[in-house]
Structures are given as structure tokens and as C-alpha cells.
Short mmCIF file of C-alpha atoms in Angstrom, two decimals:
data_model
loop_
_atom_site.label_atom_id
_atom_site.label_comp_id
_atom_site.label_asym_id
_atom_site.label_seq_id
_atom_site.Cartn_x
_atom_site.Cartn_y
_atom_site.Cartn_z
CA MET F 1 7.19 36.95 8.01
CA GLU F 2 7.09 34.05 10.45
CA SER F 3 5.78 30.88 8.86
CA TYR F 4 2.40 29.79 10.18
CA ILE F 5 3.56 26.20 10.75
CA THR F 6 6.94 26.88 12.37
CA GLU F 7 5.80 25.64 15.78
CA TYR F 8 4.47 22.41 14.24
CA MET F 9 7.49 21.55 12.12
CA GLU F 10 8.78 18.73 14.33
CA LEU F 11 8.82 15.64 12.15
CA PRO F 12 7.33 12.32 13.30
CA LYS F 13 9.79 10.07 15.10
CA ASN F 14 9.74 6.29 15.00
CA ILE F 15 8.57 4.54 18.18
CA ASN F 16 10.99 1.74 19.11
CA LEU F 17 10.25 -0.72 21.90
CA PRO F 18 11.93 -3.94 23.08
CA LEU F 19 10.99 -7.06 21.16
CA GLU F 20 9.39 -8.67 24.24
CA THR F 21 6.99 -5.74 24.84
CA GLU F 22 3.41 -6.93 25.26
CA ILE F 23 0.48 -4.78 24.16
CA ASN F 24 -2.04 -3.73 26.81
CA PRO F 25 -4.59 -0.92 27.33
CA GLU F 26 -2.13 1.24 29.28
CA LEU F 27 0.48 1.00 26.53
CA ILE F 28 -2.18 1.75 23.88
CA LYS F 29 -3.06 5.00 25.71
CA LYS F 30 0.58 6.09 25.74
CA LEU F 31 1.10 5.25 22.07
CA ILE F 32 -1.99 7.19 20.98
CA LYS F 33 -0.93 10.19 23.07
CA VAL F 34 2.53 10.20 21.46
CA SER F 35 1.07 9.94 17.95
CA GLU F 36 -1.41 12.80 18.51
CA LYS F 37 1.53 15.24 18.49
CA ASN F 38 1.76 14.70 14.72
CA THR F 39 -1.92 15.25 13.94
CA GLU F 40 -1.73 19.07 13.81
CA ARG F 41 1.15 18.93 11.34
CA TYR F 42 -0.70 16.50 9.06
CA ASN F 43 -3.83 18.68 9.14
CA ILE F 44 -1.93 21.86 8.28
CA LEU F 45 -0.10 20.21 5.37
CA GLN F 46 -3.42 18.91 4.03
CA GLU F 47 -4.94 22.40 4.31
CA TYR F 48 -2.04 23.90 2.38
CA TYR F 49 -2.57 21.33 -0.38
CA GLU F 50 -6.27 22.22 -0.49
CA GLY F 51 -5.45 25.91 -0.94
CA LYS F 52 -6.20 26.96 2.65
CA ALA F 53 -2.86 28.54 3.47
CA LYS F 54 -2.72 30.83 6.50
CA ILE F 55 -2.34 34.51 5.57
CA ASN F 56 -1.50 36.73 8.53
CA GLU F 57 -3.89 39.54 9.41
CA ARG F 58 -2.61 42.80 7.97
CA SER F 59 -4.90 44.96 10.05
CA LYS F 60 -8.09 44.60 12.02
CA ASP F 61 -9.21 48.07 10.95
CA GLU F 62 -12.42 47.55 8.97
CA TYR F 63 -11.57 50.53 6.74
CA LYS F 64 -8.29 49.01 5.56
CA ALA F 65 -7.98 46.37 2.84
CA ASN F 66 -7.18 42.91 4.12
CA ASN F 67 -7.13 40.58 1.12
CA LYS F 68 -5.85 37.06 1.64
CA LEU F 69 -4.60 35.45 -1.57
CA SER F 70 -3.27 31.91 -1.45
CA LEU F 71 -1.15 30.83 -4.41
CA ASP F 72 -1.58 27.13 -5.06
CA TYR F 73 2.10 26.12 -5.00
CA PRO F 74 1.59 23.08 -2.70
CA SER F 75 -0.80 21.26 -5.04
CA TYR F 76 1.27 22.28 -8.08
CA ILE F 77 4.40 20.74 -6.54
CA VAL F 78 2.68 17.57 -5.33
CA ASP F 79 0.62 16.97 -8.47
CA LEU F 80 3.51 17.59 -10.85
CA LEU F 81 5.83 15.18 -9.03
CA LEU F 82 2.95 12.73 -8.72
CA GLY F 83 2.38 12.78 -12.48
CA MET F 84 6.06 12.23 -13.20
CA PHE F 85 6.26 9.49 -10.57
CA VAL F 86 3.16 7.33 -11.13
CA GLY F 87 1.42 9.15 -14.00
CA LYS F 88 2.05 6.02 -16.02
CA PRO F 89 0.94 2.86 -14.23
CA ILE F 90 3.58 0.75 -12.51
CA SER F 91 4.18 -2.51 -14.36
CA TYR F 92 5.30 -5.91 -13.13
CA THR F 93 7.39 -8.47 -15.00
CA VAL F 94 8.09 -12.15 -14.29
CA ALA F 95 9.90 -15.00 -15.97
CA GLU F 96 7.90 -17.25 -18.26
CA GLU F 97 7.69 -20.03 -15.66
CA ASN F 98 6.24 -17.63 -13.08
CA LYS F 99 3.35 -16.23 -15.12
CA ASP F 100 0.87 -18.12 -12.96
CA ILE F 101 2.10 -16.13 -9.95
CA MET F 102 1.53 -12.82 -11.70
CA ALA F 103 -1.89 -13.87 -12.95
CA ALA F 104 -3.04 -14.57 -9.38
CA ILE F 105 -1.62 -11.27 -8.12
CA GLN F 106 -3.06 -9.32 -11.04
CA GLU F 107 -6.49 -10.65 -10.17
CA VAL F 108 -6.13 -9.18 -6.68
CA PHE F 109 -4.79 -5.93 -8.16
CA ASP F 110 -7.78 -5.59 -10.49
CA MET F 111 -10.20 -6.29 -7.65
CA ASN F 112 -8.63 -3.46 -5.63
CA ASP F 113 -8.13 -0.98 -8.49
CA GLU F 114 -4.40 -1.07 -7.84
CA GLN F 115 -3.44 1.75 -10.22
CA ASP F 116 -5.75 4.24 -8.54
CA GLU F 117 -4.65 3.02 -5.11
CA ASN F 118 -1.01 3.66 -6.04
CA THR F 119 -1.83 7.18 -7.15
CA GLU F 120 -3.80 8.04 -4.02
CA ILE F 121 -1.21 6.72 -1.60
CA ALA F 122 1.64 8.38 -3.52
CA LYS F 123 -0.25 11.68 -3.29
CA MET F 124 -0.81 11.17 0.44
CA ALA F 125 2.92 10.59 0.96
CA GLY F 126 3.73 13.62 -1.20
CA ILE F 127 1.57 15.85 0.98
CA LYS F 128 2.26 14.50 4.48
CA GLY F 129 5.58 12.73 4.03
CA ARG F 130 4.14 9.27 4.60
CA GLY F 131 1.05 7.20 3.93
CA TYR F 132 -0.27 3.83 5.04
CA GLU F 133 -2.12 0.90 3.56
CA ILE F 134 -3.94 -1.91 5.34
CA VAL F 135 -4.17 -5.33 3.67
CA TYR F 136 -7.06 -7.43 4.94
CA LEU F 137 -9.42 -10.29 4.13
CA ASP F 138 -13.05 -9.45 3.38
CA GLU F 139 -16.08 -11.55 4.34
CA GLU F 140 -15.51 -13.82 1.34
CA GLY F 141 -11.85 -14.39 2.10
CA GLN F 142 -10.64 -12.16 -0.75
CA VAL F 143 -7.49 -10.10 -0.25
CA LYS F 144 -8.25 -6.36 -0.16
CA PHE F 145 -6.07 -3.33 0.47
CA ASN F 146 -6.83 0.34 0.99
CA GLU F 147 -4.98 3.53 1.91
CA VAL F 148 -5.27 4.98 5.42
CA GLU F 149 -4.32 8.50 6.53
CA PRO F 150 -1.14 8.67 8.68
CA GLU F 151 -2.97 10.42 11.52
CA ASN F 152 -5.00 7.22 11.99
CA ILE F 153 -1.98 4.89 12.25
CA VAL F 154 0.56 4.33 15.01
CA MET F 155 3.53 2.19 13.94
CA VAL F 156 5.67 0.60 16.64
CA TYR F 157 9.07 -0.87 15.73
CA ASP F 158 11.40 -3.14 17.65
CA ASN F 159 14.80 -1.89 18.79
CA LYS F 160 17.03 -4.13 16.68
CA ILE F 161 19.84 -2.77 14.50
CA LYS F 162 17.47 -2.86 11.56
CA PRO F 163 14.07 -2.15 13.18
CA GLU F 164 11.05 -4.09 11.99
CA PRO F 165 7.36 -3.46 12.75
CA LEU F 166 6.36 -4.83 16.14
CA TYR F 167 2.79 -3.53 16.42
CA SER F 168 0.53 -1.29 14.40
CA LEU F 169 -2.52 0.56 15.72
CA TYR F 170 -5.38 1.70 13.51
CA VAL F 171 -7.32 4.37 15.44
CA ARG F 172 -10.61 5.88 14.22
CA ASP F 173 -13.92 7.23 15.49
CA ASP F 174 -16.68 4.77 16.38
CA VAL F 175 -19.36 6.35 14.19
CA ASN F 176 -22.98 5.19 14.43
CA VAL F 177 -26.46 6.61 13.90
CA GLU F 178 -26.75 7.84 17.49
CA ASN F 179 -23.51 9.84 17.59
CA LEU F 180 -23.41 10.97 13.96
CA GLU F 181 -23.77 14.67 14.85
CA SER F 182 -21.81 14.51 18.09
CA ASP F 183 -18.41 16.20 18.32
CA LYS F 184 -17.12 13.63 20.78
CA LYS F 185 -17.11 9.98 19.75
CA ASP F 186 -15.69 6.80 21.21
CA LYS F 187 -12.59 5.39 19.52
CA LEU F 188 -12.15 2.01 17.85
CA ILE F 189 -8.61 0.68 17.94
CA THR F 190 -7.35 -2.27 15.91
CA VAL F 191 -3.99 -3.64 17.05
CA TYR F 192 -2.02 -5.71 14.52
CA SER F 193 0.86 -8.00 15.39
CA LYS F 194 2.39 -10.85 13.46
CA ASP F 195 0.35 -13.35 15.46
CA PHE F 196 -2.98 -11.67 16.22
CA ILE F 197 -5.44 -8.89 15.39
CA LYS F 198 -7.18 -7.38 18.43
CA GLU F 199 -10.09 -4.96 18.49
CA TYR F 200 -10.43 -2.46 21.33
CA ILE F 201 -12.90 0.31 22.14
CA SER F 202 -12.03 3.46 24.04
CA LYS F 203 -14.86 4.89 26.16
CA GLY F 204 -14.47 7.62 28.74
CA GLY F 205 -10.74 7.03 28.99
CA ASP F 206 -11.09 3.26 29.46
CA ILE F 207 -9.85 0.86 26.77
CA ASN F 208 -11.47 -2.57 26.61
CA LEU F 209 -10.83 -5.59 24.40
CA ILE F 210 -13.89 -6.55 22.32
CA ASP F 211 -12.53 -9.08 19.79
CA GLU F 212 -9.43 -11.11 18.96
CA GLN F 213 -8.52 -13.31 16.01
CA PRO F 214 -5.37 -14.89 14.56
CA ASN F 215 -3.43 -13.05 11.90
CA LEU F 216 -3.46 -15.31 8.83
CA PHE F 217 -0.89 -13.16 7.04
CA GLY F 218 1.85 -13.98 9.55
CA GLU F 219 3.08 -10.41 8.96
CA ILE F 220 1.81 -7.07 10.18
CA PRO F 221 -0.62 -6.17 7.34
CA VAL F 222 -0.05 -2.42 7.65
CA ILE F 223 2.34 -1.06 5.02
CA GLU F 224 4.20 2.22 5.46
CA PHE F 225 4.83 4.27 2.31
CA LEU F 226 7.55 6.87 2.98
CA ASN F 227 8.15 9.88 0.75
CA ASN F 228 11.79 9.92 1.86
CA ASP F 229 13.89 8.89 4.86
CA GLU F 230 12.85 11.99 6.80
CA SER F 231 9.12 11.62 6.00
CA ILE F 232 9.02 15.18 4.64
CA GLY F 233 6.30 16.24 2.21
CA ASP F 234 7.09 17.52 -1.28
CA PHE F 235 6.41 21.20 -0.45
CA GLU F 236 7.23 21.17 3.26
CA ARG F 237 10.78 22.48 2.85
CA VAL F 238 9.59 25.60 1.03
CA LEU F 239 6.60 26.48 3.21
CA SER F 240 8.26 29.66 4.54
CA LEU F 241 8.80 30.81 0.93
CA ILE F 242 5.20 29.99 0.04
CA ASP F 243 4.01 31.95 3.08
CA ALA F 244 6.17 34.89 2.02
CA ILE F 245 4.87 35.03 -1.56
CA ASN F 246 1.27 34.63 -0.35
CA LEU F 247 1.73 37.61 1.97
CA SER F 248 3.44 39.63 -0.76
CA GLN F 249 0.66 38.90 -3.24
CA SER F 250 -1.96 39.76 -0.63
CA ASP F 251 -0.25 43.05 0.20
CA THR F 252 -0.07 43.92 -3.50
CA SER F 253 -3.81 43.35 -3.77
CA ASN F 254 -4.32 45.50 -0.68
CA ASP F 255 -2.22 48.31 -2.16
CA PHE F 256 -4.18 48.38 -5.40
CA GLN F 257 -7.47 48.29 -3.54
CA GLU F 258 -6.39 51.19 -1.36
CA PHE F 259 -5.23 53.01 -4.50
CA THR F 260 -8.78 52.67 -5.83
CA ASP F 261 -10.19 53.79 -2.49
CA ALA F 262 -7.82 56.78 -2.24
CA LEU F 263 -8.75 59.79 -0.08
CA LEU F 264 -9.62 63.16 -1.65
CA VAL F 265 -7.72 66.08 -0.07
CA LEU F 266 -9.48 69.45 -0.33
CA THR F 267 -7.28 72.46 0.47
CA GLY F 268 -8.71 75.91 1.22
CA MET F 269 -12.32 74.72 1.09
CA PRO F 270 -13.44 74.44 4.72
CA GLN F 271 -17.01 75.23 3.70
CA THR F 272 -17.30 71.86 1.87
CA ASP F 273 -19.62 69.53 3.75
CA ALA F 274 -20.28 65.78 3.59
CA GLU F 275 -23.04 66.22 1.04
CA ASP F 276 -20.70 68.10 -1.31
CA VAL F 277 -18.12 65.30 -1.04
CA ASP F 278 -20.74 62.63 -1.72
CA ASN F 279 -21.92 64.51 -4.82
CA MET F 280 -18.38 64.89 -6.10
CA MET F 281 -17.65 61.16 -5.60
CA LYS F 282 -20.92 60.26 -7.31
CA ASP F 283 -20.58 62.63 -10.27
CA ARG F 284 -16.79 62.37 -10.43
CA VAL F 285 -16.65 66.13 -11.05
CA ILE F 286 -15.05 68.76 -8.81
CA LEU F 287 -16.11 72.40 -9.12
CA LEU F 288 -13.55 74.87 -7.70
CA ASP F 289 -13.56 78.65 -7.22
CA ARG F 290 -10.86 80.61 -9.01
CA ALA F 291 -9.61 82.10 -5.77
CA ASP F 292 -5.95 81.45 -4.92
CA GLY F 293 -5.11 78.93 -2.21
CA GLN F 294 -7.71 76.35 -3.14
CA ALA F 295 -6.76 72.90 -4.46
CA ALA F 296 -8.00 69.32 -4.67
CA GLN F 297 -5.83 66.22 -5.04
CA TRP F 298 -5.92 62.50 -4.29
CA LEU F 299 -3.97 61.09 -1.38
CA ILE F 300 -2.53 57.87 -2.73
CA LYS F 301 0.23 55.46 -1.79
CA THR F 302 3.10 55.19 -4.25
CA ILE F 303 3.69 51.60 -5.38
CA ASN F 304 7.19 50.55 -6.43
CA ASP F 305 5.91 48.00 -8.91
CA THR F 306 9.33 47.03 -10.34
CA ALA F 307 10.92 46.23 -6.98
CA LEU F 308 7.82 44.35 -5.87
CA GLU F 309 7.68 42.19 -8.99
CA ASN F 310 11.41 41.43 -8.74
CA TYR F 311 10.89 40.29 -5.16
CA LYS F 312 7.97 38.03 -6.07
CA ASN F 313 9.79 36.63 -9.11
CA ARG F 314 12.76 35.77 -6.89
CA LEU F 315 10.48 34.03 -4.41
CA ASP F 316 8.80 32.10 -7.25
CA SER F 317 12.19 31.03 -8.60
CA ASP F 318 13.40 29.93 -5.17
CA ILE F 319 10.25 27.88 -4.53
CA HIS F 320 10.76 25.91 -7.75
CA LYS F 321 14.50 25.63 -7.15
CA PHE F 322 14.36 24.30 -3.61
CA ALA F 323 11.27 22.15 -4.14
CA LYS F 324 13.19 20.74 -7.14
CA VAL F 325 10.14 21.07 -9.35
CA PRO F 326 10.35 22.65 -12.83
CA ASN F 327 8.28 25.69 -13.72
CA LEU F 328 6.58 24.41 -16.85
CA SER F 329 5.31 27.90 -17.73
CA ASP F 330 8.89 29.18 -17.89
CA GLU F 331 9.72 30.43 -21.39
CA HIS F 332 13.04 28.57 -21.14
CA PHE F 333 11.14 25.30 -20.63
CA ALA F 334 9.85 25.14 -24.19
CA GLY F 335 8.83 22.16 -26.29
CA ASN F 336 11.67 22.70 -28.76
CA VAL F 337 14.36 22.19 -26.12
CA SER F 338 16.76 19.39 -27.05
CA GLY F 339 16.64 16.11 -25.19
CA GLU F 340 20.08 16.69 -23.67
CA ALA F 341 19.11 20.15 -22.41
CA MET F 342 15.89 18.71 -20.98
CA LYS F 343 17.91 16.17 -18.98
CA TYR F 344 19.84 18.94 -17.24
CA LYS F 345 16.69 20.95 -16.56
CA LEU F 346 15.08 17.91 -14.92
CA PHE F 347 18.20 16.57 -13.20
CA ALA F 348 17.17 17.68 -9.68
CA THR F 349 13.62 16.45 -10.27
CA ASP F 350 14.97 13.08 -11.41
CA GLN F 351 16.74 12.68 -8.07
CA ILE F 352 13.47 13.28 -6.19
CA ILE F 353 11.62 10.79 -8.41
CA ALA F 354 14.37 8.17 -7.95
CA GLN F 355 14.15 8.64 -4.18
CA LYS F 356 10.38 8.20 -4.27
CA GLN F 357 10.72 5.06 -6.41
CA ARG F 358 13.11 3.36 -3.99
CA LYS F 359 10.79 3.95 -1.02
CA PHE F 360 7.65 3.03 -2.96
CA LYS F 361 9.22 -0.15 -4.32
CA SER F 362 9.95 -1.47 -0.82
CA ALA F 363 6.33 -0.87 0.18
CA LEU F 364 4.97 -2.51 -3.00
CA GLN F 365 7.15 -5.57 -2.35
CA GLN F 366 5.60 -5.83 1.10
CA ARG F 367 2.11 -5.61 -0.46
CA ILE F 368 2.93 -8.43 -2.89
CA LYS F 369 4.46 -10.46 -0.06
CA LEU F 370 1.23 -10.20 1.95
CA ILE F 371 -0.90 -11.15 -1.06
CA LEU F 372 1.27 -14.21 -1.69
CA LYS F 373 0.96 -15.26 1.95
CA ILE F 374 -2.74 -15.94 1.36
CA ALA F 375 -2.24 -17.22 -2.21
CA ASN F 376 0.25 -19.80 -0.94
CA ILE F 377 -2.21 -20.97 1.69
CA LYS F 378 -4.97 -21.40 -0.92
CA THR F 379 -2.79 -23.10 -3.55
CA ALA F 380 -0.42 -25.00 -1.23
CA LYS F 381 2.47 -23.54 -3.21
CA ASP F 382 5.48 -21.47 -2.26
CA PHE F 383 5.51 -18.39 -4.48
CA ASP F 384 8.21 -15.82 -3.66
CA TYR F 385 7.60 -12.06 -4.00
CA ARG F 386 11.21 -11.62 -5.17
CA ASP F 387 10.34 -13.41 -8.42
CA ILE F 388 8.34 -10.34 -9.46
CA SER F 389 10.14 -7.27 -10.82
CA ILE F 390 8.56 -3.86 -10.27
CA VAL F 391 9.03 -1.38 -13.11
CA PHE F 392 8.34 2.36 -12.81
CA ASN F 393 7.50 3.88 -16.18
CA ASP F 394 8.96 7.28 -16.97
CA ASN F 395 6.40 10.04 -17.44
CA LYS F 396 8.53 13.15 -17.86
CA PRO F 397 8.41 15.50 -20.87
CA TYR F 398 10.89 14.69 -23.60
CA ASN F 399 11.77 15.55 -27.19
CA GLU F 400 10.15 12.85 -29.37
CA LEU F 401 12.30 13.55 -32.45
CA ASP F 402 15.51 13.23 -30.43
CA ASN F 403 14.20 9.99 -28.94
CA ILE F 404 13.46 8.49 -32.37
CA ASN F 405 16.85 9.61 -33.74
CA THR F 406 18.56 7.94 -30.77
CA VAL F 407 16.84 4.63 -31.58
CA LYS F 408 17.65 4.97 -35.30
CA ALA F 409 21.31 5.65 -34.53
CA ALA F 410 21.45 2.54 -32.32
CA LEU F 411 19.96 0.37 -35.09
CA ASP F 412 22.28 1.87 -37.74
CA ALA F 413 25.24 1.08 -35.48
CA GLY F 414 24.28 -2.60 -35.56
CA LEU F 415 22.96 -2.83 -32.02
CA SER F 416 20.19 -5.30 -31.25
CA LYS F 417 16.53 -4.40 -31.63
CA THR F 418 15.99 -5.24 -27.96
CA TYR F 419 18.54 -2.65 -26.87
CA ALA F 420 17.50 0.00 -29.42
CA TYR F 421 13.75 -0.31 -28.81
CA GLY F 422 14.44 -0.17 -25.09
CA LYS F 423 15.33 3.50 -25.66
CA LEU F 424 11.85 4.27 -26.96
CA ARG F 425 9.94 6.11 -24.26
CA ASP F 426 6.46 5.05 -25.38
CA ILE F 427 7.10 1.28 -25.40
CA ASP F 428 6.58 -0.50 -22.10
CA ASP F 429 7.21 -4.07 -23.32
CA VAL F 430 10.05 -4.30 -25.86
CA LEU F 431 9.73 -8.06 -26.43
CA GLU F 432 6.03 -7.70 -27.13
CA GLU F 433 6.75 -5.00 -29.73
CA ILE F 434 9.37 -7.18 -31.46
CA ASP F 435 6.92 -10.10 -31.45
CA ARG F 436 4.25 -7.90 -33.08
CA GLN F 437 6.75 -6.92 -35.79
CA GLU F 438 7.47 -10.57 -36.51
CA GLN F 439 3.75 -11.34 -36.73
CA GLU F 440 3.21 -8.45 -39.15
CA LYS F 441 6.22 -9.58 -41.19
CA ASP F 442 4.86 -13.14 -41.40
CA ALA F 443 1.42 -11.83 -42.39
CA TYR F 444 3.02 -9.63 -45.08
CA MET F 445 5.07 -12.53 -46.43
CA ASP F 446 2.00 -14.79 -46.55
CA GLU F 447 0.13 -12.13 -48.52
CA PHE F 448 3.13 -11.59 -50.80
CA ILE F 449 3.46 -15.32 -51.54
CA LYS F 450 -0.29 -15.60 -52.11
CA ASN F 451 -0.23 -12.74 -54.66
CA ALA F 452 2.90 -14.12 -56.31
CA ASP F 453 1.26 -17.56 -56.78
CA LYS F 454 -1.82 -15.88 -58.19
CA ASP F 455 0.27 -13.91 -60.71
CA LEU F 456 2.12 -17.11 -61.69
CA GLU F 457 -1.14 -18.96 -62.32
CA GLU F 458 -2.39 -16.13 -64.53
CA ASP F 459 0.88 -16.14 -66.51
CA GLU F 460 0.61 -19.88 -67.09
CA LYS F 461 -2.87 -19.43 -68.49
#
């Protein structure tokens, strides 16, 4: 079967222009036209994730079954990788002397619900291959950031050896009360550069400047979150397999429906009329004469169930294999599997997660850099985003007993508590855990000494 999206599979290409290129309405038109080529692909990938996969028409004959079953592989793949990737919140660590930096950034994070934002933008990148975030100042001068769909953003890079963002366009409908129900709306276009932010409106093919202001960030405040270097979604490589298993499952449903709706063949009974057939179907009883040459039987289609199930099982296995996502319902993926065996089962998945982490980390560093641009202006200080370490917390299934035994073996071997506790999967801050142990030990010793003094006083009496 030909995949529904084959003709739309061309991946987005970066737009590179000379560094001295100046933005103008004519250039904006060209950039928007180039970016619109990607819109259909983004929409189809989103529909697949939402369970709206395209199932080809089997037949237009109204008397034939035409079931369309869509197996939800896309959301399974995206959501599972998403949970392993950012299921546990990303944490940030700084040296003791830089805690003031992190406190200021954390305040901005809390104001923007940073953990939820990370999850949403990681999901967007998992579906469409890339996602975007705009950092901006609200009416009160507070730093805000929010995710934006890739179909609404046009990124323009320079043509240096290592390209950097030159311009970014945020394109969206100009929605108001008057045009709320209209299919055609004017477009609002925000152009970001390192020096300025310009607002344009597109009406009837004409683009006019309506506002301009300086860019206080000194950087383009549009951040690109890539899923990988190719900007490919998590399930995009296996779409042809997903289409194939959807069609196979739909055909199986059609076969069973047509088995139920089988035709009754009456031999040697030409005198039977429509009323007789209706009565037989209603009563489910056939009365036959004893004369030779008369017979009644069902005309049914033979279903090779074993071959069909083998085919679908092979497709299912290939989808998980090439999407590099484990099948958690597999009987071989049980909870009693050893930690070492689990590592091998998740090895391919680990490579995907590591790839996601590298791309996401670069984008998060850019977010922190933009936040500090404003913080440095307000505080007249010179905080550096590189002083903050970004830590991705593992959220994959593991064998808890094996994990505890690993830590115990490290302690028995004389290794430091810092190293040994660092192997514990459920502890995010090892130093904090050691500090809590010391506090509990001190509290226990104080209680022990207090009781000992009390016993001594009683003995003296």
C-alpha cells in the first residue's frame, strides 16, 4: 500500500541568506511562501498523532464492508519517548556562589510553569520534528516564554560556516470579533532581529509596517527545539508500516463483517421468492423438500487467520524495532527482568533519548541566556548562562532490587557515599541526601545522650 503522506515527506530545509540581507515586505512574502510548503506535512503528522490516520478506500460499493481502523501507534511512540525523556522534571545545578543566579531564574521558571512548558514543547518536537518558543516581556516587564507551533514560525539563518539566526517571523491570523467566523483572515507578522522587533499586517496581498520597537534581549528571542538534526518526528520513519498495519487491521474487520453478512445459496429451489428468504433469515430456519438436487449453503470467504496474524505481528515488531521504542506489553519485557538485561532491551531507546537531550539542552541554554539578558539589565550584574548545569533525570523502567544491590556493593567496597548514592535512581540530589543523613544522625545522638544522662541521674539517686 502506498503511504498517504509519501508526497509530503520532503523535510523542512533551513533558509540561509547573506548577513547583510535587510528585511522588507517583498522578502517577507517570499519567506512565507517558502515556509508554507511545510504546513501540509505538519498538519498530517499532527492528525496521525490524534488518531486520524488515512485509511484508503477499499471499495465504494455500499454493500461491501469498508471499516477504517486506526491503531494509535503514533501517540504511543511519542508519549512513551516523552515520558522517558522529560517524565521527570529537568533540574538545574549551580555552585554555591551562584545560587542567587538560580533563584532569579527559578522565579521566572515558576511564573511560566517551566516544567509543563518543557513537556509540551518536547511533545511538539516529537510529533513534528521541531518546535519553537518565543521569549518576550509582558506589560509589567516580566520575562515570559511560550511554545509556538512550527507552522507559525519562519527561521532565517545567515550563511556563515556555523549559521546563526538572522531573522525570525511569527505568522498568525489577525482574529477579531468581526472576522471570527470568516474562513479568510488577514495575517499578523512579527519580525524579530537582534536589534529590533517589527509588526506587519498582511491585507489583500499587501504587507505594511504597523509598529517597531527595539529588541531589549539583544538576541533573537525565538528558540528552535529540534528533535534531531534532520527534524524528523518520532514516528515519521515508520509511517509506511503504520499505514500497512492500519489497512491490514481494517481489512480483517471487513472480512469478519462480510463473514457475518454471508450470502445464502439455494440450489434446486427456483420457486423460492424474496418473502421466503426474508422469513428464513428472520427465523434462522430453512425448510427443504426431500427431493434430490436441492441444497442450501452459505457463501463465505475463507480467512487464513494464521498467516494474517503472522503478518500483523511482523508489522508490529518492525514498527517498534525501527521506531526504537520498546513494546511494554511484550511478555519478554517483564518486571522481573534483570537490570543488565533491561539495559540491552532499552539500548536503542537510550540512543534516541540521548539525542533528544543534546538538542533540548542547547535550546534550554538559549532560554536561560535570554532570561539572564534581562536579569543583568535589572541588577546591573553580569551573570553567565554557562554557570548553570542542566540535568536530565532518567525516567526509564529499572529493577529496583538490582539498583539497591549495586549501591550496597559500592559501599561495601569502600567507595564514597557520594559515588554510591549517585547510583540510586530515585535520588536527584546526592549531597542533599547525605546532609539529611547527617542531620538525622545528629538528632539521634542528641536523643541518645539525653537518655543516657537521664539514666545516669536515676542511678545516682
